[in-house]
PDB file of C-alpha atoms in Angstrom:
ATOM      1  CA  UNK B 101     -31.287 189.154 -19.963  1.00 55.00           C
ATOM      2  CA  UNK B 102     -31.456 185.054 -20.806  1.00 55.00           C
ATOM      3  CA  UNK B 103     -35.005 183.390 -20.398  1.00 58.00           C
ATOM      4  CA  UNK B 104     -34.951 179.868 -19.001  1.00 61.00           C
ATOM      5  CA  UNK B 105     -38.024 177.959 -18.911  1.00 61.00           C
ATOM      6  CA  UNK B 106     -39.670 176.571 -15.964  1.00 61.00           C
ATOM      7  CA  UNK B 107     -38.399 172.758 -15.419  1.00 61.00           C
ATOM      8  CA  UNK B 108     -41.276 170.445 -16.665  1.00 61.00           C
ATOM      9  CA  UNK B 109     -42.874 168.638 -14.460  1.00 61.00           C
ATOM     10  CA  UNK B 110     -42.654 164.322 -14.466  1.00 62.00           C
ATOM     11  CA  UNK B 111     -45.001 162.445 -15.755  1.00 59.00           C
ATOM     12  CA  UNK B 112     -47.178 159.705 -12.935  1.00 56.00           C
ATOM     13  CA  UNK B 113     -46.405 156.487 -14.044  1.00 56.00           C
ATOM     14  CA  UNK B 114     -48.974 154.507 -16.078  1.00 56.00           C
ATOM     15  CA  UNK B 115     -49.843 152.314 -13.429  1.00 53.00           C
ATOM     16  CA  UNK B 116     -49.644 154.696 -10.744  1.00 54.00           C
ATOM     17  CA  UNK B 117     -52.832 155.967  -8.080  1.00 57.00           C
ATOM     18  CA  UNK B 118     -53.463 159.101  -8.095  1.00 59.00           C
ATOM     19  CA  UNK B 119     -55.520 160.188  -4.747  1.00 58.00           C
ATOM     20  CA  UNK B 120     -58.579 162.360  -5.174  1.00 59.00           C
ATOM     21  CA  UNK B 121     -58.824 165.815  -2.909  1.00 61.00           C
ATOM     22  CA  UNK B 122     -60.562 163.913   0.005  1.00 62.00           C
ATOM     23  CA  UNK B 123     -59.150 160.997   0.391  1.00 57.00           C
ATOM     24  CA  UNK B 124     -57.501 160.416   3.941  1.00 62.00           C
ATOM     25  CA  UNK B 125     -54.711 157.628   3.896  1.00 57.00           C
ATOM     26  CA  UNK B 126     -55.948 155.288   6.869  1.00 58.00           C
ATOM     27  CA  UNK B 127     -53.620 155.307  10.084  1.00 60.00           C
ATOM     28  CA  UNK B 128     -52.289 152.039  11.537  1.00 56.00           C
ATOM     29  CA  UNK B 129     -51.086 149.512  10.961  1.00 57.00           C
ATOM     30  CA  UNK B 130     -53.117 147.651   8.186  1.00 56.00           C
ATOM     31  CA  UNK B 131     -54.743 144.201   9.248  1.00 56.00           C
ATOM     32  CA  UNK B 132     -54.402 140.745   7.211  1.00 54.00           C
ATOM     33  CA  UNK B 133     -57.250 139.402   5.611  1.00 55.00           C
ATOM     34  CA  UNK B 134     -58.664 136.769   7.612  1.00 55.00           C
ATOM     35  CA  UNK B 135     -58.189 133.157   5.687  1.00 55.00           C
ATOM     36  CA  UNK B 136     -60.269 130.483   6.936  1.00 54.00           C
ATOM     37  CA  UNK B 137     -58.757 127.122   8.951  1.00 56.00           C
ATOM     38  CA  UNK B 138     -58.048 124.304   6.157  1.00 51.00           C
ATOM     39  CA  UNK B 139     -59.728 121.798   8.401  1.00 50.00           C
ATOM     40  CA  UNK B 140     -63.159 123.972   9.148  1.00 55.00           C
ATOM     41  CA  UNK B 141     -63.007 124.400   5.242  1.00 56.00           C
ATOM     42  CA  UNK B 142     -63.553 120.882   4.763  1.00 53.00           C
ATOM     43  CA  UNK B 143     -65.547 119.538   7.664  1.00 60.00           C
ATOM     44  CA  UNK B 144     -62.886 119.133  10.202  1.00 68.00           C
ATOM     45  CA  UNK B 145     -60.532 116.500  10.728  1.00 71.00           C
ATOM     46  CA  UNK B 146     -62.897 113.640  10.816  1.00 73.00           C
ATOM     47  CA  UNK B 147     -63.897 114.573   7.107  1.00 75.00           C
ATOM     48  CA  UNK B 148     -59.985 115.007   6.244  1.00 78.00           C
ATOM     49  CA  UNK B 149     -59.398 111.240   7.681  1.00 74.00           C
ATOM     50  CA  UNK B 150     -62.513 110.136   5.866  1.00 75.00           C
ATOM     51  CA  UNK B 151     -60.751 111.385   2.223  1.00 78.00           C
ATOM     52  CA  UNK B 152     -58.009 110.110   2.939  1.00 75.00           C
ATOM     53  CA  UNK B 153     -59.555 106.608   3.712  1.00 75.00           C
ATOM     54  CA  UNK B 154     -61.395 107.197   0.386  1.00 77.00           C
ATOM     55  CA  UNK B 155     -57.970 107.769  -1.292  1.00 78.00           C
ATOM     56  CA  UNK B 156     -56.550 104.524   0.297  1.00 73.00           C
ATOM     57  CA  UNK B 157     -59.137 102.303  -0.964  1.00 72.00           C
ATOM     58  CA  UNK B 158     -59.222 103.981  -4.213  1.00 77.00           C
ATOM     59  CA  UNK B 159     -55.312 103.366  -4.796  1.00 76.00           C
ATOM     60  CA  UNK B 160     -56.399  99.320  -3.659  1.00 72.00           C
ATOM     61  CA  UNK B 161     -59.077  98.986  -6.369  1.00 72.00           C
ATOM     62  CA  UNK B 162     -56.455 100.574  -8.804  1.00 76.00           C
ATOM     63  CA  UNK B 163     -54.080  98.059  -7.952  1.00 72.00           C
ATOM     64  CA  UNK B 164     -56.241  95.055  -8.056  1.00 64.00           C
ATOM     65  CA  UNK B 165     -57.291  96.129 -11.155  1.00 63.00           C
ATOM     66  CA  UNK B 166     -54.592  96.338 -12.529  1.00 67.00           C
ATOM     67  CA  UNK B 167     -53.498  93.186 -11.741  1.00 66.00           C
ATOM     68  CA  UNK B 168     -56.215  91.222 -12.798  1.00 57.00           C
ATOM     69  CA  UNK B 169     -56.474  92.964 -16.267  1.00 58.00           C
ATOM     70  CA  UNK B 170     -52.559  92.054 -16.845  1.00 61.00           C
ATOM     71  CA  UNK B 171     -52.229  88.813 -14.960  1.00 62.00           C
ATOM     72  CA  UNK B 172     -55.529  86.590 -15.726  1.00 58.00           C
ATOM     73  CA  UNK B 173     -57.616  85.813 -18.917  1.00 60.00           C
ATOM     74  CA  UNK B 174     -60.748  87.836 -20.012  1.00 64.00           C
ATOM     75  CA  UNK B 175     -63.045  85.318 -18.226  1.00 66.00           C
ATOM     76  CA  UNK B 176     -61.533  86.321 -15.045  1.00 79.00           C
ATOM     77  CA  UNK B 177     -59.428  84.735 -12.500  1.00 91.00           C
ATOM     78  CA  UNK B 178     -62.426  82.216 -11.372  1.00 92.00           C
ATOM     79  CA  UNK B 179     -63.529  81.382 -14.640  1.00 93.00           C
ATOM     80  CA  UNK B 180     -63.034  77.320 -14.645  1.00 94.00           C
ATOM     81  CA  UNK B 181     -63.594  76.959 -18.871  1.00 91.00           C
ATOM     82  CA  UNK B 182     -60.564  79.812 -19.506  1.00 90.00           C
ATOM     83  CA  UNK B 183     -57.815  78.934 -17.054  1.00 93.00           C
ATOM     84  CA  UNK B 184     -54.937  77.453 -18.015  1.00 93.00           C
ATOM     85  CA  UNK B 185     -53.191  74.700 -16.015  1.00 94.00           C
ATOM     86  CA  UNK B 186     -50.687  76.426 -14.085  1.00 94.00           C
ATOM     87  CA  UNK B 187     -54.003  79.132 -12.881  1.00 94.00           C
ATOM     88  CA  UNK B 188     -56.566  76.387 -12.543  1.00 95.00           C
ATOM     89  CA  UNK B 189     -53.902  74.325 -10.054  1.00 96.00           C
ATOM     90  CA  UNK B 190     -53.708  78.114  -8.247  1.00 96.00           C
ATOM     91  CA  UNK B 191     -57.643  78.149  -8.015  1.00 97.00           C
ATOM     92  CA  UNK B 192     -57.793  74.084  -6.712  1.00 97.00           C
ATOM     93  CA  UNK B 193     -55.800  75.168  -4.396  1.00 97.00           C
ATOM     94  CA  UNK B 194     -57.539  78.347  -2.958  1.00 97.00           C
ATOM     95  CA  UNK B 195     -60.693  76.719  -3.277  1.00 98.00           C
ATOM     96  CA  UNK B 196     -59.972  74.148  -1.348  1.00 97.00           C
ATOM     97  CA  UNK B 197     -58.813  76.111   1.441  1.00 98.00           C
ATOM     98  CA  UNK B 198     -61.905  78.051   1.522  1.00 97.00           C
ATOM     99  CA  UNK B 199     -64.044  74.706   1.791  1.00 98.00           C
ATOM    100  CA  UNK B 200     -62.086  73.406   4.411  1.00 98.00           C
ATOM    101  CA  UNK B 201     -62.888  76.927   6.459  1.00 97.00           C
ATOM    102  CA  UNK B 202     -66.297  76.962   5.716  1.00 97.00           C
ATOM    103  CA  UNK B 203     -66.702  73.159   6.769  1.00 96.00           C
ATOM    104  CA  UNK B 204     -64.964  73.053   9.890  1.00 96.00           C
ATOM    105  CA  UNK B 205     -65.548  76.644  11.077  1.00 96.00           C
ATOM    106  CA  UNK B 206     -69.399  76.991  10.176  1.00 94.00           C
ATOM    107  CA  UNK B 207     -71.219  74.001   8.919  1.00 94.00           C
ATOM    108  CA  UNK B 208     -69.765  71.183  11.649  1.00 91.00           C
ATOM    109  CA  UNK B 209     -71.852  72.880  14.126  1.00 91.00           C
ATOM    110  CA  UNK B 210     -74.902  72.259  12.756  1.00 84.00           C
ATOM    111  CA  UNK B 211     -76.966  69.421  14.640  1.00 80.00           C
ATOM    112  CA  UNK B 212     -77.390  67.788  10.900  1.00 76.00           C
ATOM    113  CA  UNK B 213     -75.516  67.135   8.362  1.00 73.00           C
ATOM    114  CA  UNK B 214     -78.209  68.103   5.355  1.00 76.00           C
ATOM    115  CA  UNK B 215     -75.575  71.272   5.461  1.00 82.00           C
ATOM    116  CA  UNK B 216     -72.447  69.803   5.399  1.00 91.00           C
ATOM    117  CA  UNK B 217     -70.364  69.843   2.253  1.00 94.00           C
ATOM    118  CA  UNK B 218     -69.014  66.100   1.992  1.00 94.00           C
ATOM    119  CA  UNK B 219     -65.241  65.292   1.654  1.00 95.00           C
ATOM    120  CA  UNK B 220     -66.046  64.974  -2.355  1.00 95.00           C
ATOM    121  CA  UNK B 221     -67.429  68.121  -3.437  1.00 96.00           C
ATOM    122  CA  UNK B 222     -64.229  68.239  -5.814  1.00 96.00           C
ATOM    123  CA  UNK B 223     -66.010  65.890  -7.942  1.00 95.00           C
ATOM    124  CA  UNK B 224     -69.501  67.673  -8.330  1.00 95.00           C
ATOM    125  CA  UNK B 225     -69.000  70.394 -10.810  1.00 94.00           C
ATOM    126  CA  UNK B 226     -71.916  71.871  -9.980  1.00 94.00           C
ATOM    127  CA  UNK B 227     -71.108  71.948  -6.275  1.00 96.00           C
ATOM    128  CA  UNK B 228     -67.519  73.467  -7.353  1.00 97.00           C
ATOM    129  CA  UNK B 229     -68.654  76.527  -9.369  1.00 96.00           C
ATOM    130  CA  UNK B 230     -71.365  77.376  -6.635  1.00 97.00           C
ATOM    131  CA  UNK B 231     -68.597  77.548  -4.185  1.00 97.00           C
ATOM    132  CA  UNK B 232     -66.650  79.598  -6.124  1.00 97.00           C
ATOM    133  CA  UNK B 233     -68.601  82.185  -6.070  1.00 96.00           C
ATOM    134  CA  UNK B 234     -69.081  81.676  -2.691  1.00 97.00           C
ATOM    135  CA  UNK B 235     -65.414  82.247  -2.194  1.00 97.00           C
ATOM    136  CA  UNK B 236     -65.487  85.402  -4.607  1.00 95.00           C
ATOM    137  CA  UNK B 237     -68.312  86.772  -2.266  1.00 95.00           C
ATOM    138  CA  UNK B 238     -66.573  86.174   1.046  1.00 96.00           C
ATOM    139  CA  UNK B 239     -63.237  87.702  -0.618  1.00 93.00           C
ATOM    140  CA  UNK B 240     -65.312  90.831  -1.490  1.00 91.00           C
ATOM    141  CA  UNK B 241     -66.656  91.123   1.818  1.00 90.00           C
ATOM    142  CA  UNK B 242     -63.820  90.519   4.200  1.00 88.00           C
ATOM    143  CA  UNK B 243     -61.398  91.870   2.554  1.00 81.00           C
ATOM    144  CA  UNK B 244     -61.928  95.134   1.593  1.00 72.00           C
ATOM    145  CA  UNK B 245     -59.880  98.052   3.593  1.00 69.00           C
ATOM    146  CA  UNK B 246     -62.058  99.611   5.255  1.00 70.00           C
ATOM    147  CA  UNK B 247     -62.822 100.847   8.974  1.00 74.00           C
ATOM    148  CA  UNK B 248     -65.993 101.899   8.756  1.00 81.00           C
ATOM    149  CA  UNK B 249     -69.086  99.741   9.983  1.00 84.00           C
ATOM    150  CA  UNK B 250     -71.496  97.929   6.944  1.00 84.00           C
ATOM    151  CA  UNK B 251     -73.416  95.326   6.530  1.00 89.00           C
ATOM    152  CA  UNK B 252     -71.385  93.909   3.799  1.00 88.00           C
ATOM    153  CA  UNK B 253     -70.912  90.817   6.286  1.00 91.00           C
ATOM    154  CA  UNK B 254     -73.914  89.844   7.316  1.00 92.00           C
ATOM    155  CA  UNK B 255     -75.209  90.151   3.891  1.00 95.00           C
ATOM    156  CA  UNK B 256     -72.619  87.750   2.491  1.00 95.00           C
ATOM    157  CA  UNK B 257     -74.782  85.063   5.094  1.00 96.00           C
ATOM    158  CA  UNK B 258     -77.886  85.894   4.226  1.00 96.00           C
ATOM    159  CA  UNK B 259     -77.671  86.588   0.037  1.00 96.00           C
ATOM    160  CA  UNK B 260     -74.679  84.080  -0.454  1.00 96.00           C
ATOM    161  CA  UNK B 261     -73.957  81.560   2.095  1.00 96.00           C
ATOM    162  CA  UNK B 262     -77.297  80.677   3.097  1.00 95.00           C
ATOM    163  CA  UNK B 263     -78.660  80.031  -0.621  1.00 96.00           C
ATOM    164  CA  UNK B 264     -76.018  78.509  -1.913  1.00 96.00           C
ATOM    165  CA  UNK B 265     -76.466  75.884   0.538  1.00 94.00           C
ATOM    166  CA  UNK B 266     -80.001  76.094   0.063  1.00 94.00           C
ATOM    167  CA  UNK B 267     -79.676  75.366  -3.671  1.00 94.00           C
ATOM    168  CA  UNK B 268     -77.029  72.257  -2.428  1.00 93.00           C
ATOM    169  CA  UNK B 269     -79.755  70.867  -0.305  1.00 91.00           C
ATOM    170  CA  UNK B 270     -82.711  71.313  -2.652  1.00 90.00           C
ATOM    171  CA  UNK B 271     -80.900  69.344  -5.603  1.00 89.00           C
ATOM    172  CA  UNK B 272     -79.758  67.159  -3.635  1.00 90.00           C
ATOM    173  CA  UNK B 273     -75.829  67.327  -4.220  1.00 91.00           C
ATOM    174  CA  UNK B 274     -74.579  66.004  -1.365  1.00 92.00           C
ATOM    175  CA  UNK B 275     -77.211  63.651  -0.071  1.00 89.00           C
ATOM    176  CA  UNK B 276     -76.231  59.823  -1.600  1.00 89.00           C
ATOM    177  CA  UNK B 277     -72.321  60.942  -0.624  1.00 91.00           C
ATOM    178  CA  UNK B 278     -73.106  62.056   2.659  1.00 89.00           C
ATOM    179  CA  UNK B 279     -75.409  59.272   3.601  1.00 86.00           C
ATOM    180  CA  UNK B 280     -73.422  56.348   2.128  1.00 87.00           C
ATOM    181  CA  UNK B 281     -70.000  58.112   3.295  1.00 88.00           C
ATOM    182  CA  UNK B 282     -68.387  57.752  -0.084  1.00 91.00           C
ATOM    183  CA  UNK B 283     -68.634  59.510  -3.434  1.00 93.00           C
ATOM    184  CA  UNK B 284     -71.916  58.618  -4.907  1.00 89.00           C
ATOM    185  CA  UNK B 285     -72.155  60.761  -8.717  1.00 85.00           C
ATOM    186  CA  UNK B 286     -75.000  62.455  -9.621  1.00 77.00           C
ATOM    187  CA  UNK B 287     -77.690  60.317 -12.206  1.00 72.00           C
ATOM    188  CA  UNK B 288     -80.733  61.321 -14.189  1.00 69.00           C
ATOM    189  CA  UNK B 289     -79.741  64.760 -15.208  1.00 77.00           C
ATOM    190  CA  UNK B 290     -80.217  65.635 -19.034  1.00 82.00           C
ATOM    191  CA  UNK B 291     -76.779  66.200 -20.896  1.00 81.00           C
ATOM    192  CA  UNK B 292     -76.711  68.526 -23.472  1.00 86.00           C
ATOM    193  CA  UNK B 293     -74.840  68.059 -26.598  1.00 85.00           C
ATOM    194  CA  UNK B 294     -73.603  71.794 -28.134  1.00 84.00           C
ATOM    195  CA  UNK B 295     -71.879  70.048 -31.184  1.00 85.00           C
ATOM    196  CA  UNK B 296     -75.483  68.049 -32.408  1.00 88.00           C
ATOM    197  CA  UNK B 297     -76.434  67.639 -35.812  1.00 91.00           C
ATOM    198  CA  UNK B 298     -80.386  68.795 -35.111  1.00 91.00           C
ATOM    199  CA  UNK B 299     -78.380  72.199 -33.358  1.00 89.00           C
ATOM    200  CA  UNK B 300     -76.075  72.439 -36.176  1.00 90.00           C
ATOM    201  CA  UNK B 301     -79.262  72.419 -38.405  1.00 90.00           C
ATOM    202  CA  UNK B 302     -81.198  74.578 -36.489  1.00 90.00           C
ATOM    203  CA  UNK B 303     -78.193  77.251 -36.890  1.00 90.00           C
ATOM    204  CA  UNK B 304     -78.006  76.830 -39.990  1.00 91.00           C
ATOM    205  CA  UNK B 305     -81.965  78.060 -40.836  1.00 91.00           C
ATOM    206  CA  UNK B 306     -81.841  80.152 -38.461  1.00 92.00           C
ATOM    207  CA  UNK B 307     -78.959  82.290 -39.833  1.00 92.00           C
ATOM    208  CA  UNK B 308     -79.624  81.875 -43.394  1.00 91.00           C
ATOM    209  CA  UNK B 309     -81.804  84.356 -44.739  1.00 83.00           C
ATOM    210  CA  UNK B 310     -84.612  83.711 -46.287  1.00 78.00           C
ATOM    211  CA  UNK B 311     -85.115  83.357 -50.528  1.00 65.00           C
ATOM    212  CA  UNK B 312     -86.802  86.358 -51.727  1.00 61.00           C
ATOM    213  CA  UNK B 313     -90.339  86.105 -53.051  1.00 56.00           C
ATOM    214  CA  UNK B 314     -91.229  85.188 -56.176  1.00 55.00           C
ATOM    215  CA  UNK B 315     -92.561  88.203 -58.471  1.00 57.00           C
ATOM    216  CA  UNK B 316     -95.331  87.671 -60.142  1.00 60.00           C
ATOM    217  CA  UNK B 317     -95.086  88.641 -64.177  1.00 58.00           C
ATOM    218  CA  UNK B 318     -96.564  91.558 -65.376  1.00 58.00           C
ATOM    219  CA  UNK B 319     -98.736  90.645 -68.240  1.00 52.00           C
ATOM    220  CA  UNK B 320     -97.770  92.571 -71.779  1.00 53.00           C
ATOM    221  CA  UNK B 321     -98.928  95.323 -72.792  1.00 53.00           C
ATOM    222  CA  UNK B 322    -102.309  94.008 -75.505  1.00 52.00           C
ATOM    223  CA  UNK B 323    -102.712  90.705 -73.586  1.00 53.00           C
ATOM    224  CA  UNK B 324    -106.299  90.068 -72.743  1.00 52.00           C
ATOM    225  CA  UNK B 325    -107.839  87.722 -70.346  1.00 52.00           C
ATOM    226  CA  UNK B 326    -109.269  84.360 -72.051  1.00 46.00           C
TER     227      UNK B 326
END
C-alpha cells in the first residue's frame, strides 16, 4: 500500500495579521474618523477672508515692486537729481496735480493765507521737493488696498501735511510771493559750492594717508656718547 503525504499547509503572507486567541472582530458597521471643518481649523470664515485680503495686498506690493525696480532709476521714481526728461515731465505733471488738490480742496479754507501754497511754488526748489514727499505720503496712505480701519489717514495730517506746511511758514517760502501776488525769489541763503578748490583740498588731506615717522638711527655698535 502507497503512502501519500499530508498536503502542506500555505504559508500567511508577509504582510498579513494574524489574530491572537481572544481577539473578537468588532460588529457593525465601522465609523469614519471624524475630520475637523476647514473653516473652524483656521478661525472661521472671517479669518479665511482676512488671508485672503493679506494675499491680495501682498500680490499689489509684488507688482509695484516690480515695476518700480524695472521701470525707474535707482534714486527712485521721485528722485528730482536722477530723472531723465521724459520721467521728470511725468513727475511735473503729477505734482502739479497734487498741488492743485491740496490748494483748492484743503488750504483755500483757511481764514489766512500764511497756509496757502502761492501760484509759484514751481519755482522754489525747496518748496517742490517738500511737496513731493508730501505727494509720496498721501499716495502711501490713500492708496493702499485695504478694507480694514487705520489710522494711516489721519496720520498723513498730523506727521506730513501739517509740518510740511509748518516748515513752509517758518522759512518763510511763500510769504514775499503771496503778499506781493507775484513771484518774489528767495535772497540771503548761503550757496554752497561742491566743486571748490578749499573742498577739493580738504579731500585731498583728508584721504591721503599720512608719511610714516621718521626712525630714529640706532647708534653702532662701540659708539660712545661725547
Amino acid at each position: 500500500m502507497s503512502f501519500e503525504p499530508p498536503p502542506e499547509e500555505e504559508p500567511p503572507p508577509e504582510d498579513g495579521w494574524i489574530p491572537s486567541e481572544g481577539h473578537q472582530a468588532p460588529t457593525g458597521p465601522a465609523e469614519p474618523a471624524s475630520t475637523p471643518d476647514a473653516t473652524e481649523e483656521f478661525g472661521g470664515a472671517e479669518a479665511i477672508a482676512d488671508i485672503l485680503e493679506r494675499l491680495g495686498n501682498v500680490e499689489e506690493i509684488a507688482a509695484y515692486s516690480y515695476e518700480e525696480l524695472t521701470n525707474y532709476p535707482a534714486g527712485g521714481p521721485w528722485f528730482w537729481k536722477e530723472l531723465n526728461l521724459e520721467k521728470r515731465r511725468e513727475l511735473w505733471v503729477e505734482l502739479g496735480e497734487f498741488v492743485t488738490w491740496l490748494q483748492n480742496r484743503i488750504l483755500c479754507h483757511w481764514s489766512n493765507t500764511e497756509g496757502s501754497i502761492a501760484p509759484c511754488w514751481y519755482l522754489h526748489p525747496d518748496a517742490v521737493e517738500l511737496l513731493t514727499a508730501l505727494m509720496v505720503a498721501h499716495k502711501a496712505a490713500y492708496r493702499a488696498k485695504s478694507k480694514k480701519p487705520s489710522f494711516e489717514l489721519t496720520e498723513w495730517f498730523t506727521r506730513a501735511l501739517w509740518p510740511t506746511l509748518e516748515a513752509l511758514a517758518r522759512r518763510s517760502t511763500f510769504k514775499n510771493c503771496l503778499s506781493e501776488r507775484e513771484h518774489r525769489p528767495s535772497s540771503g541763503g548761503i550757496v554752497l559750492d561742491g566743486a571748490s578748490t578749499a573742498f577739493r583740498d580738504f579731500i585731498t588731506e583728508a584721504t591721503t594717508a599720512p608719511a610714516a615717522a621718521a626712525v630714529p638711527s640706532q647708534s653702532r655698535e662701540g659708539d660712545t656718547d661725547a
